mmCIF file of C-alpha atoms in Angstrom:
data_model
loop_
_atom_site.group_PDB
_atom_site.id
_atom_site.type_symbol
_atom_site.label_atom_id
_atom_site.label_comp_id
_atom_site.label_asym_id
_atom_site.label_seq_id
_atom_site.Cartn_x
_atom_site.Cartn_y
_atom_site.Cartn_z
ATOM 1 C CA MET A 1 -13.885 -1.290 -6.474
ATOM 2 C CA ILE A 2 -11.882 1.846 -7.181
ATOM 3 C CA LEU A 3 -8.423 2.234 -5.664
ATOM 4 C CA GLU A 4 -7.401 5.794 -4.815
ATOM 5 C CA LYS A 5 -3.851 6.493 -3.652
ATOM 6 C CA SER A 6 -3.282 9.451 -1.332
ATOM 7 C CA ASP A 7 -0.531 11.981 -2.030
ATOM 8 C CA ARG A 8 1.161 10.851 1.178
ATOM 9 C CA PHE A 9 1.205 7.259 -0.076
ATOM 10 C CA LYS A 10 2.726 8.289 -3.408
ATOM 11 C CA ASP A 11 5.379 10.464 -1.728
ATOM 12 C CA GLU A 12 6.387 7.812 0.796
ATOM 13 C CA LEU A 13 6.562 5.066 -1.813
ATOM 14 C CA GLU A 14 8.754 7.283 -3.982
ATOM 15 C CA ARG A 15 11.088 7.962 -1.029
ATOM 16 C CA ILE A 16 11.343 4.254 -0.226
ATOM 17 C CA VAL A 17 12.125 3.363 -3.845
ATOM 18 C CA ASP A 18 14.697 6.173 -4.061
ATOM 19 C CA TYR A 19 16.361 4.911 -0.878
ATOM 20 C CA ILE A 20 16.564 1.340 -2.207
ATOM 21 C CA ALA A 21 17.928 2.684 -5.494
ATOM 22 C CA LEU A 22 20.932 4.145 -3.663
ATOM 23 C CA ASP A 23 22.075 0.556 -3.203
ATOM 24 C CA SER A 24 20.594 -1.068 -6.320
ATOM 25 C CA VAL A 25 18.408 0.408 -9.038
ATOM 26 C CA ALA A 26 17.382 -3.075 -10.190
ATOM 27 C CA ARG A 27 16.180 -4.016 -6.692
ATOM 28 C CA ALA A 28 14.351 -0.709 -6.345
ATOM 29 C CA LEU A 29 12.479 -1.312 -9.599
ATOM 30 C CA ALA A 30 11.722 -4.919 -8.636
ATOM 31 C CA PHE A 31 10.407 -3.753 -5.257
ATOM 32 C CA PHE A 32 8.256 -1.075 -6.893
ATOM 33 C CA ASP A 33 6.830 -3.579 -9.392
ATOM 34 C CA ALA A 34 6.032 -6.087 -6.614
ATOM 35 C CA ILE A 35 4.281 -3.419 -4.530
ATOM 36 C CA ILE A 36 2.214 -2.192 -7.480
ATOM 37 C CA VAL A 37 1.122 -5.740 -8.391
ATOM 38 C CA LYS A 38 -0.009 -6.388 -4.803
ATOM 39 C CA ILE A 39 -1.751 -3.022 -4.514
ATOM 40 C CA ASN A 40 -3.596 -3.490 -7.780
ATOM 41 C CA ALA A 41 -4.871 -6.848 -6.485
ATOM 42 C CA ILE A 42 -6.428 -5.320 -3.342
ATOM 43 C CA PRO A 43 -9.720 -4.245 -5.004
ATOM 44 C CA ASP A 44 -10.330 -7.832 -6.148
ATOM 45 C CA ASN A 45 -10.582 -9.087 -2.572
ATOM 46 C CA PRO A 46 -9.924 -6.434 0.101
ATOM 47 C CA TYR A 47 -11.354 -8.548 2.914
ATOM 48 C CA ILE A 48 -8.479 -11.058 2.809
ATOM 49 C CA TYR A 49 -6.430 -8.438 4.651
ATOM 50 C CA ARG A 50 -6.483 -7.957 8.406
ATOM 51 C CA LYS A 51 -8.422 -5.276 10.223
ATOM 52 C CA ARG A 52 -6.463 -2.935 12.439
ATOM 53 C CA SER A 53 -8.437 -2.792 15.680
ATOM 54 C CA SER A 54 -6.644 0.264 17.052
ATOM 55 C CA LEU A 55 -7.534 2.369 14.035
ATOM 56 C CA GLN A 56 -10.757 3.353 12.294
ATOM 57 C CA ALA A 57 -13.162 0.421 11.897
ATOM 58 C CA SER A 58 -12.823 0.286 8.126
ATOM 59 C CA THR A 59 -9.000 0.355 8.158
ATOM 60 C CA LEU A 60 -7.289 -2.769 6.860
ATOM 61 C CA PHE A 61 -3.610 -3.481 6.404
ATOM 62 C CA ALA A 62 -1.446 -5.623 4.200
ATOM 63 C CA SER A 63 2.187 -6.571 4.716
ATOM 64 C CA ILE A 64 4.151 -6.598 1.500
ATOM 65 C CA SER A 65 7.874 -7.276 1.754
ATOM 66 C CA ASN A 66 8.853 -5.295 4.855
ATOM 67 C CA ILE A 67 6.242 -2.607 4.240
ATOM 68 C CA VAL A 68 2.861 -2.341 5.930
ATOM 69 C CA LEU A 69 0.180 -0.708 3.788
ATOM 70 C CA TYR A 70 -2.923 0.706 5.448
ATOM 71 C CA PHE A 71 -6.072 1.275 3.455
ATOM 72 C CA LEU A 72 -9.611 2.387 4.126
ATOM 73 C CA LEU A 73 -12.715 0.751 2.756
ATOM 74 C CA LYS A 74 -15.285 3.329 1.751
ATOM 75 C CA MET A 75 -18.340 1.906 0.052
ATOM 76 C CA ALA A 76 -16.977 0.960 -3.379
ATOM 77 C CA MET A 77 -13.632 2.732 -3.008
ATOM 78 C CA LEU A 78 -10.294 1.947 -1.392
ATOM 79 C CA MET A 79 -7.903 4.654 -0.281
ATOM 80 C CA MET A 80 -4.229 3.909 0.257
ATOM 81 C CA LEU A 81 -2.982 5.911 3.234
#
């Protein structure tokens, strides 16, 4: 499966990491690394994540740290929202 990250996802992740870095650059980098590892694992088994019934049928979500990531399943592609 291919994982495609939206511009909104990239922008929001950057803002979150920048905010954490105001307190601790080391924690911001550790958070970023943990998020990227989890995100890169999604294509291996996307169905282990929960469906969001109030959203589009193919929308799944994963909780990582205190962040909720929504993603769409489209045939053989995932899109991070």
